[in-house]
């Protein structure tokens, strides 16, 4: 493939490396290279697109800065995956006050098929009434429940997902999406605010009604800026905190 073989959705003044970046991204979207797999070398891509290695390198640098690709010294460049230890909790900003790294245990309570209301449909770019999947999950640390989550997914994209599949999976949910539903989460947007636990949340998190919680609503996107998941998490931050690093 070279530049004359593809109609790029970019203006004529777009820098060449941006055009190469768009073509690499198109290959990622088309699952030419799957999460965790190595992409061709800079030399191979330069020959494929009929450009210099420097142009390819700049395009890859940008995709790496966006956490879509991962460079490994002496090994090459790989498609980012949520199944690697360093990436499993890339979107989780909850950290224990002790400073220790922790692993959260999952318990899925509900996985039901339903219809999208207007609010969910708008966030997922669906039509009201379209099929969706609704999931309830509790995450625990050292035996103590600290997160209650509701998750909504497009029903068509996640056909076949059920409670048994979720509870049998031993990795992260995003790892499950990758391996069984060819859906890789590349970015997310969150809204955060403080709330008080109602009776239902208090029961799930073993707290007193009215206990302070952190409410985090997330919309996660796959390639092409397509929203494919909504999460509404409530965090018990009595011994944890929400950590975010700003550049």
PDB file of C-alpha atoms in Angstrom:
ATOM      1  CA  UNK A   1       0.000   0.000   0.000  1.00  0.00           C
ATOM      2  CA  UNK A   2       1.224   3.510  -0.713  1.00  0.00           C
ATOM      3  CA  UNK A   3      -0.271   6.980  -0.522  1.00  0.00           C
ATOM      4  CA  UNK A   4      -1.769   6.738  -4.010  1.00  0.00           C
ATOM      5  CA  UNK A   5      -3.720   3.610  -3.049  1.00  0.00           C
ATOM      6  CA  UNK A   6      -5.900   5.187  -0.370  1.00  0.00           C
ATOM      7  CA  UNK A   7      -8.254   8.112  -0.135  1.00  0.00           C
ATOM      8  CA  UNK A   8      -7.240   9.803   3.092  1.00  0.00           C
ATOM      9  CA  UNK A   9      -9.795  11.839   5.040  1.00  0.00           C
ATOM     10  CA  UNK A  10      -7.280  14.663   5.486  1.00  0.00           C
ATOM     11  CA  UNK A  11      -6.706  18.024   3.872  1.00  0.00           C
ATOM     12  CA  UNK A  12      -3.986  18.395   1.241  1.00  0.00           C
ATOM     13  CA  UNK A  13      -1.858  20.414   3.674  1.00  0.00           C
ATOM     14  CA  UNK A  14      -1.849  17.647   6.307  1.00  0.00           C
ATOM     15  CA  UNK A  15       1.755  16.730   7.225  1.00  0.00           C
ATOM     16  CA  UNK A  16       2.920  13.477   5.665  1.00  0.00           C
ATOM     17  CA  UNK A  17       3.494  11.799   9.038  1.00  0.00           C
ATOM     18  CA  UNK A  18      -0.140  12.541   9.937  1.00  0.00           C
ATOM     19  CA  UNK A  19      -1.238  10.700   6.798  1.00  0.00           C
ATOM     20  CA  UNK A  20       0.947   7.735   7.707  1.00  0.00           C
ATOM     21  CA  UNK A  21      -0.441   7.832  11.243  1.00  0.00           C
ATOM     22  CA  UNK A  22      -3.969   7.707   9.799  1.00  0.00           C
ATOM     23  CA  UNK A  23      -3.112   4.656   7.696  1.00  0.00           C
ATOM     24  CA  UNK A  24      -1.515   2.839  10.639  1.00  0.00           C
ATOM     25  CA  UNK A  25      -4.584   3.654  12.716  1.00  0.00           C
ATOM     26  CA  UNK A  26      -6.812   2.318   9.918  1.00  0.00           C
ATOM     27  CA  UNK A  27      -4.887  -0.968  10.075  1.00  0.00           C
ATOM     28  CA  UNK A  28      -5.410  -1.097  13.839  1.00  0.00           C
ATOM     29  CA  UNK A  29      -9.129  -0.456  13.401  1.00  0.00           C
ATOM     30  CA  UNK A  30      -9.301  -3.237  10.807  1.00  0.00           C
ATOM     31  CA  UNK A  31      -7.586  -5.649  13.260  1.00  0.00           C
ATOM     32  CA  UNK A  32      -4.683  -6.210  10.891  1.00  0.00           C
ATOM     33  CA  UNK A  33      -2.518  -6.249  14.032  1.00  0.00           C
ATOM     34  CA  UNK A  34      -4.242  -7.438  17.187  1.00  0.00           C
ATOM     35  CA  UNK A  35      -3.638  -6.188  20.743  1.00  0.00           C
ATOM     36  CA  UNK A  36      -0.350  -7.556  22.035  1.00  0.00           C
ATOM     37  CA  UNK A  37       1.016  -8.277  18.561  1.00  0.00           C
ATOM     38  CA  UNK A  38       4.061  -6.627  17.016  1.00  0.00           C
ATOM     39  CA  UNK A  39       3.507  -4.298  14.090  1.00  0.00           C
ATOM     40  CA  UNK A  40       5.933  -4.310  11.124  1.00  0.00           C
ATOM     41  CA  UNK A  41       9.273  -2.580  11.577  1.00  0.00           C
ATOM     42  CA  UNK A  42       9.784   1.060  10.651  1.00  0.00           C
ATOM     43  CA  UNK A  43      11.723  -0.088   7.591  1.00  0.00           C
ATOM     44  CA  UNK A  44       8.894  -2.364   6.462  1.00  0.00           C
ATOM     45  CA  UNK A  45       6.278   0.319   6.993  1.00  0.00           C
ATOM     46  CA  UNK A  46       8.396   2.894   5.180  1.00  0.00           C
ATOM     47  CA  UNK A  47       8.597   0.564   2.175  1.00  0.00           C
ATOM     48  CA  UNK A  48       4.882  -0.209   2.375  1.00  0.00           C
ATOM     49  CA  UNK A  49       3.858   3.448   2.391  1.00  0.00           C
ATOM     50  CA  UNK A  50       6.718   4.658   0.154  1.00  0.00           C
ATOM     51  CA  UNK A  51       7.956   7.226   2.682  1.00  0.00           C
ATOM     52  CA  UNK A  52      11.078   7.689   4.805  1.00  0.00           C
ATOM     53  CA  UNK A  53      11.707   5.819   8.049  1.00  0.00           C
ATOM     54  CA  UNK A  54      11.796   9.180   9.823  1.00  0.00           C
ATOM     55  CA  UNK A  55       8.231   9.897   8.718  1.00  0.00           C
ATOM     56  CA  UNK A  56       7.091   6.479   9.938  1.00  0.00           C
ATOM     57  CA  UNK A  57       8.954   6.970  13.210  1.00  0.00           C
ATOM     58  CA  UNK A  58       7.184  10.268  13.886  1.00  0.00           C
ATOM     59  CA  UNK A  59       3.798   8.688  13.176  1.00  0.00           C
ATOM     60  CA  UNK A  60       4.561   5.791  15.529  1.00  0.00           C
ATOM     61  CA  UNK A  61       5.835   8.189  18.205  1.00  0.00           C
ATOM     62  CA  UNK A  62       2.467   9.968  18.189  1.00  0.00           C
ATOM     63  CA  UNK A  63       0.513   6.714  18.382  1.00  0.00           C
ATOM     64  CA  UNK A  64       2.739   5.592  21.261  1.00  0.00           C
ATOM     65  CA  UNK A  65       2.155   8.890  23.077  1.00  0.00           C
ATOM     66  CA  UNK A  66      -1.584   8.198  22.756  1.00  0.00           C
ATOM     67  CA  UNK A  67      -1.086   4.737  24.305  1.00  0.00           C
ATOM     68  CA  UNK A  68      -2.199   2.939  21.142  1.00  0.00           C
ATOM     69  CA  UNK A  69       1.238   1.433  20.508  1.00  0.00           C
ATOM     70  CA  UNK A  70       4.007   0.425  22.914  1.00  0.00           C
ATOM     71  CA  UNK A  71       7.714   0.554  22.059  1.00  0.00           C
ATOM     72  CA  UNK A  72       9.920  -2.130  23.633  1.00  0.00           C
ATOM     73  CA  UNK A  73      13.649  -1.601  23.532  1.00  0.00           C
ATOM     74  CA  UNK A  74      15.292  -4.185  21.323  1.00  0.00           C
ATOM     75  CA  UNK A  75      12.012  -5.966  20.560  1.00  0.00           C
ATOM     76  CA  UNK A  76      10.002  -3.619  18.374  1.00  0.00           C
ATOM     77  CA  UNK A  77       6.650  -1.857  18.563  1.00  0.00           C
ATOM     78  CA  UNK A  78       3.501  -3.620  19.754  1.00  0.00           C
ATOM     79  CA  UNK A  79      -0.222  -2.922  19.808  1.00  0.00           C
ATOM     80  CA  UNK A  80      -1.195  -1.896  23.322  1.00  0.00           C
ATOM     81  CA  UNK A  81      -3.208  -4.467  25.258  1.00  0.00           C
ATOM     82  CA  UNK A  82      -5.086  -4.415  28.559  1.00  0.00           C
ATOM     83  CA  UNK A  83      -3.940  -7.988  29.248  1.00  0.00           C
ATOM     84  CA  UNK A  84      -0.385  -7.023  30.169  1.00  0.00           C
ATOM     85  CA  UNK A  85       0.466  -6.346  33.816  1.00  0.00           C
ATOM     86  CA  UNK A  86       1.530  -2.745  33.182  1.00  0.00           C
ATOM     87  CA  UNK A  87      -1.669  -1.983  31.277  1.00  0.00           C
ATOM     88  CA  UNK A  88      -4.337  -3.954  33.125  1.00  0.00           C
ATOM     89  CA  UNK A  89      -5.383  -1.022  35.278  1.00  0.00           C
ATOM     90  CA  UNK A  90      -4.461   1.863  32.978  1.00  0.00           C
ATOM     91  CA  UNK A  91      -7.935   3.394  33.374  1.00  0.00           C
ATOM     92  CA  UNK A  92      -8.240   2.655  37.105  1.00  0.00           C
ATOM     93  CA  UNK A  93      -7.107   5.613  39.203  1.00  0.00           C
ATOM     94  CA  UNK A  94      -8.087   4.210  42.597  1.00  0.00           C
ATOM     95  CA  UNK A  95      -5.057   3.626  44.817  1.00  0.00           C
ATOM     96  CA  UNK A  96      -4.690   2.584  48.474  1.00  0.00           C
ATOM     97  CA  UNK A  97      -3.560   5.259  50.926  1.00  0.00           C
ATOM     98  CA  UNK A  98      -0.839   2.844  52.061  1.00  0.00           C
ATOM     99  CA  UNK A  99       0.899   3.264  48.705  1.00  0.00           C
ATOM    100  CA  UNK A 100       0.888  -0.473  48.082  1.00  0.00           C
ATOM    101  CA  UNK A 101      -0.103  -1.826  44.705  1.00  0.00           C
ATOM    102  CA  UNK A 102      -3.311  -3.759  44.941  1.00  0.00           C
ATOM    103  CA  UNK A 103      -5.285  -6.274  42.909  1.00  0.00           C
ATOM    104  CA  UNK A 104      -9.063  -6.021  42.990  1.00  0.00           C
ATOM    105  CA  UNK A 105     -11.174  -9.183  43.141  1.00  0.00           C
ATOM    106  CA  UNK A 106     -14.295  -9.182  40.948  1.00  0.00           C
ATOM    107  CA  UNK A 107     -17.760 -10.463  41.720  1.00  0.00           C
ATOM    108  CA  UNK A 108     -20.375  -9.963  39.024  1.00  0.00           C
ATOM    109  CA  UNK A 109     -23.916  -9.809  40.329  1.00  0.00           C
ATOM    110  CA  UNK A 110     -26.003  -9.188  37.226  1.00  0.00           C
ATOM    111  CA  UNK A 111     -25.628  -9.427  33.449  1.00  0.00           C
ATOM    112  CA  UNK A 112     -28.923  -8.795  31.726  1.00  0.00           C
ATOM    113  CA  UNK A 113     -30.096  -7.845  28.248  1.00  0.00           C
ATOM    114  CA  UNK A 114     -32.301  -4.793  28.137  1.00  0.00           C
ATOM    115  CA  UNK A 115     -33.089  -1.721  26.015  1.00  0.00           C
ATOM    116  CA  UNK A 116     -31.221   1.568  25.978  1.00  0.00           C
ATOM    117  CA  UNK A 117     -33.002   4.551  27.478  1.00  0.00           C
ATOM    118  CA  UNK A 118     -32.465   7.969  25.925  1.00  0.00           C
ATOM    119  CA  UNK A 119     -29.523   8.848  28.191  1.00  0.00           C
ATOM    120  CA  UNK A 120     -27.597   5.594  27.606  1.00  0.00           C
ATOM    121  CA  UNK A 121     -28.398   5.640  23.891  1.00  0.00           C
ATOM    122  CA  UNK A 122     -27.036   9.163  23.554  1.00  0.00           C
ATOM    123  CA  UNK A 123     -23.737   8.306  25.260  1.00  0.00           C
ATOM    124  CA  UNK A 124     -23.251   5.110  23.222  1.00  0.00           C
ATOM    125  CA  UNK A 125     -24.426   6.713  19.954  1.00  0.00           C
ATOM    126  CA  UNK A 126     -27.344   4.292  19.714  1.00  0.00           C
ATOM    127  CA  UNK A 127     -31.074   4.721  19.291  1.00  0.00           C
ATOM    128  CA  UNK A 128     -33.394   4.620  22.285  1.00  0.00           C
ATOM    129  CA  UNK A 129     -34.697   1.082  22.550  1.00  0.00           C
ATOM    130  CA  UNK A 130     -31.622  -0.521  20.962  1.00  0.00           C
ATOM    131  CA  UNK A 131     -30.419  -3.688  22.747  1.00  0.00           C
ATOM    132  CA  UNK A 132     -27.813  -3.182  25.466  1.00  0.00           C
ATOM    133  CA  UNK A 133     -26.245  -5.289  28.190  1.00  0.00           C
ATOM    134  CA  UNK A 134     -26.387  -4.125  31.813  1.00  0.00           C
ATOM    135  CA  UNK A 135     -23.852  -5.452  34.320  1.00  0.00           C
ATOM    136  CA  UNK A 136     -23.503  -4.957  38.081  1.00  0.00           C
ATOM    137  CA  UNK A 137     -20.131  -5.676  39.670  1.00  0.00           C
ATOM    138  CA  UNK A 138     -18.507  -5.455  43.105  1.00  0.00           C
ATOM    139  CA  UNK A 139     -14.729  -5.159  43.404  1.00  0.00           C
ATOM    140  CA  UNK A 140     -13.027  -6.001  46.682  1.00  0.00           C
ATOM    141  CA  UNK A 141      -9.608  -5.491  48.217  1.00  0.00           C
ATOM    142  CA  UNK A 142      -8.404  -7.762  51.045  1.00  0.00           C
ATOM    143  CA  UNK A 143     -11.926  -9.138  51.319  1.00  0.00           C
ATOM    144  CA  UNK A 144     -13.527  -5.709  51.719  1.00  0.00           C
ATOM    145  CA  UNK A 145     -15.848  -4.438  48.953  1.00  0.00           C
ATOM    146  CA  UNK A 146     -14.686  -0.964  47.897  1.00  0.00           C
ATOM    147  CA  UNK A 147     -16.235  -0.474  44.440  1.00  0.00           C
ATOM    148  CA  UNK A 148     -19.770  -0.952  43.172  1.00  0.00           C
ATOM    149  CA  UNK A 149     -20.112  -0.555  39.402  1.00  0.00           C
ATOM    150  CA  UNK A 150     -22.863  -0.512  36.830  1.00  0.00           C
ATOM    151  CA  UNK A 151     -21.775  -1.117  33.242  1.00  0.00           C
ATOM    152  CA  UNK A 152     -23.711  -0.675  29.988  1.00  0.00           C
ATOM    153  CA  UNK A 153     -22.563  -2.132  26.644  1.00  0.00           C
ATOM    154  CA  UNK A 154     -24.007  -2.178  23.104  1.00  0.00           C
ATOM    155  CA  UNK A 155     -25.853  -5.476  22.782  1.00  0.00           C
ATOM    156  CA  UNK A 156     -24.911  -6.151  19.150  1.00  0.00           C
ATOM    157  CA  UNK A 157     -21.162  -5.711  19.698  1.00  0.00           C
ATOM    158  CA  UNK A 158     -21.162  -7.920  22.813  1.00  0.00           C
ATOM    159  CA  UNK A 159     -23.538 -10.665  21.688  1.00  0.00           C
ATOM    160  CA  UNK A 160     -23.096 -13.767  23.840  1.00  0.00           C
ATOM    161  CA  UNK A 161     -21.755 -12.015  26.923  1.00  0.00           C
ATOM    162  CA  UNK A 162     -23.392 -13.463  30.029  1.00  0.00           C
ATOM    163  CA  UNK A 163     -22.901 -13.775  33.786  1.00  0.00           C
ATOM    164  CA  UNK A 164     -21.131 -17.143  33.561  1.00  0.00           C
ATOM    165  CA  UNK A 165     -18.602 -15.754  31.067  1.00  0.00           C
ATOM    166  CA  UNK A 166     -17.872 -12.775  33.279  1.00  0.00           C
ATOM    167  CA  UNK A 167     -17.404 -14.760  36.467  1.00  0.00           C
ATOM    168  CA  UNK A 168     -15.239 -17.369  34.706  1.00  0.00           C
ATOM    169  CA  UNK A 169     -12.854 -14.713  33.382  1.00  0.00           C
ATOM    170  CA  UNK A 170      -9.724 -14.209  35.506  1.00  0.00           C
ATOM    171  CA  UNK A 171      -8.355 -11.011  33.987  1.00  0.00           C
ATOM    172  CA  UNK A 172      -9.664  -7.499  33.586  1.00  0.00           C
ATOM    173  CA  UNK A 173     -12.960  -6.813  31.871  1.00  0.00           C
ATOM    174  CA  UNK A 174     -11.136  -4.825  29.185  1.00  0.00           C
ATOM    175  CA  UNK A 175      -8.971  -7.885  28.582  1.00  0.00           C
ATOM    176  CA  UNK A 176     -12.159  -9.914  28.090  1.00  0.00           C
ATOM    177  CA  UNK A 177     -13.464  -7.363  25.599  1.00  0.00           C
ATOM    178  CA  UNK A 178     -10.217  -7.692  23.626  1.00  0.00           C
ATOM    179  CA  UNK A 179      -9.940 -11.471  23.583  1.00  0.00           C
ATOM    180  CA  UNK A 180     -13.571 -12.430  22.997  1.00  0.00           C
ATOM    181  CA  UNK A 181     -15.239  -9.419  21.396  1.00  0.00           C
ATOM    182  CA  UNK A 182     -12.426  -7.791  19.350  1.00  0.00           C
ATOM    183  CA  UNK A 183     -12.959  -4.518  21.198  1.00  0.00           C
ATOM    184  CA  UNK A 184      -9.927  -2.596  22.469  1.00  0.00           C
ATOM    185  CA  UNK A 185     -10.467   0.393  24.740  1.00  0.00           C
ATOM    186  CA  UNK A 186      -8.144   3.228  23.765  1.00  0.00           C
ATOM    187  CA  UNK A 187      -9.353   6.189  25.815  1.00  0.00           C
ATOM    188  CA  UNK A 188     -11.991   7.254  28.322  1.00  0.00           C
ATOM    189  CA  UNK A 189     -13.783  10.337  29.601  1.00  0.00           C
ATOM    190  CA  UNK A 190     -14.870  10.632  33.232  1.00  0.00           C
ATOM    191  CA  UNK A 191     -17.129  12.782  35.389  1.00  0.00           C
ATOM    192  CA  UNK A 192     -16.416  12.721  39.117  1.00  0.00           C
ATOM    193  CA  UNK A 193     -18.346  13.982  42.122  1.00  0.00           C
ATOM    194  CA  UNK A 194     -18.878  13.257  45.811  1.00  0.00           C
ATOM    195  CA  UNK A 195     -22.080  11.519  46.896  1.00  0.00           C
ATOM    196  CA  UNK A 196     -23.581   9.907  49.989  1.00  0.00           C
ATOM    197  CA  UNK A 197     -24.305   6.176  50.011  1.00  0.00           C
ATOM    198  CA  UNK A 198     -27.958   5.274  49.714  1.00  0.00           C
ATOM    199  CA  UNK A 199     -29.249   2.074  51.293  1.00  0.00           C
ATOM    200  CA  UNK A 200     -28.458  -0.082  48.261  1.00  0.00           C
ATOM    201  CA  UNK A 201     -24.882   1.170  47.930  1.00  0.00           C
ATOM    202  CA  UNK A 202     -24.363   0.944  51.679  1.00  0.00           C
ATOM    203  CA  UNK A 203     -25.451  -2.703  51.612  1.00  0.00           C
ATOM    204  CA  UNK A 204     -23.176  -3.605  48.693  1.00  0.00           C
ATOM    205  CA  UNK A 205     -20.141  -1.830  50.188  1.00  0.00           C
ATOM    206  CA  UNK A 206     -20.769  -2.786  53.846  1.00  0.00           C
ATOM    207  CA  UNK A 207     -21.081   0.845  54.897  1.00  0.00           C
ATOM    208  CA  UNK A 208     -23.531   2.921  56.871  1.00  0.00           C
ATOM    209  CA  UNK A 209     -26.157   4.795  54.825  1.00  0.00           C
ATOM    210  CA  UNK A 210     -24.928   8.303  54.196  1.00  0.00           C
ATOM    211  CA  UNK A 211     -21.249   7.305  54.123  1.00  0.00           C
ATOM    212  CA  UNK A 212     -19.220   9.420  51.679  1.00  0.00           C
ATOM    213  CA  UNK A 213     -18.460   7.881  48.282  1.00  0.00           C
ATOM    214  CA  UNK A 214     -16.794   9.020  45.098  1.00  0.00           C
ATOM    215  CA  UNK A 215     -19.029   8.702  42.039  1.00  0.00           C
ATOM    216  CA  UNK A 216     -17.157   8.221  38.736  1.00  0.00           C
ATOM    217  CA  UNK A 217     -19.058   8.000  35.459  1.00  0.00           C
ATOM    218  CA  UNK A 218     -16.896   6.871  32.547  1.00  0.00           C
ATOM    219  CA  UNK A 219     -17.478   6.565  28.826  1.00  0.00           C
ATOM    220  CA  UNK A 220     -14.811   4.399  27.157  1.00  0.00           C
ATOM    221  CA  UNK A 221     -13.981   4.535  23.458  1.00  0.00           C
ATOM    222  CA  UNK A 222     -12.466   2.106  20.973  1.00  0.00           C
ATOM    223  CA  UNK A 223     -10.674   2.962  17.721  1.00  0.00           C
ATOM    224  CA  UNK A 224     -12.344   5.615  15.604  1.00  0.00           C
ATOM    225  CA  UNK A 225     -13.515   7.477  18.710  1.00  0.00           C
ATOM    226  CA  UNK A 226     -16.472   5.106  19.007  1.00  0.00           C
ATOM    227  CA  UNK A 227     -18.082   4.875  22.482  1.00  0.00           C
ATOM    228  CA  UNK A 228     -18.561   1.233  23.471  1.00  0.00           C
ATOM    229  CA  UNK A 229     -18.915   1.217  27.246  1.00  0.00           C
ATOM    230  CA  UNK A 230     -20.463   3.273  30.039  1.00  0.00           C
ATOM    231  CA  UNK A 231     -19.441   2.686  33.652  1.00  0.00           C
ATOM    232  CA  UNK A 232     -20.857   4.259  36.764  1.00  0.00           C
ATOM    233  CA  UNK A 233     -18.584   3.383  39.701  1.00  0.00           C
ATOM    234  CA  UNK A 234     -18.984   4.331  43.347  1.00  0.00           C
ATOM    235  CA  UNK A 235     -15.746   4.176  45.297  1.00  0.00           C
ATOM    236  CA  UNK A 236     -15.333   3.825  49.042  1.00  0.00           C
ATOM    237  CA  UNK A 237     -12.384   6.159  49.583  1.00  0.00           C
ATOM    238  CA  UNK A 238     -12.076   5.738  53.348  1.00  0.00           C
ATOM    239  CA  UNK A 239      -8.742   3.946  52.816  1.00  0.00           C
ATOM    240  CA  UNK A 240      -8.250   4.666  49.112  1.00  0.00           C
ATOM    241  CA  UNK A 241      -7.932   7.774  46.990  1.00  0.00           C
ATOM    242  CA  UNK A 242      -8.435   8.774  43.374  1.00  0.00           C
ATOM    243  CA  UNK A 243      -5.048   9.424  41.798  1.00  0.00           C
ATOM    244  CA  UNK A 244      -4.489  11.293  38.554  1.00  0.00           C
ATOM    245  CA  UNK A 245      -1.198  12.404  37.043  1.00  0.00           C
ATOM    246  CA  UNK A 246      -1.279  15.572  34.971  1.00  0.00           C
ATOM    247  CA  UNK A 247       1.363  16.433  32.399  1.00  0.00           C
TER     248      UNK A 247
END
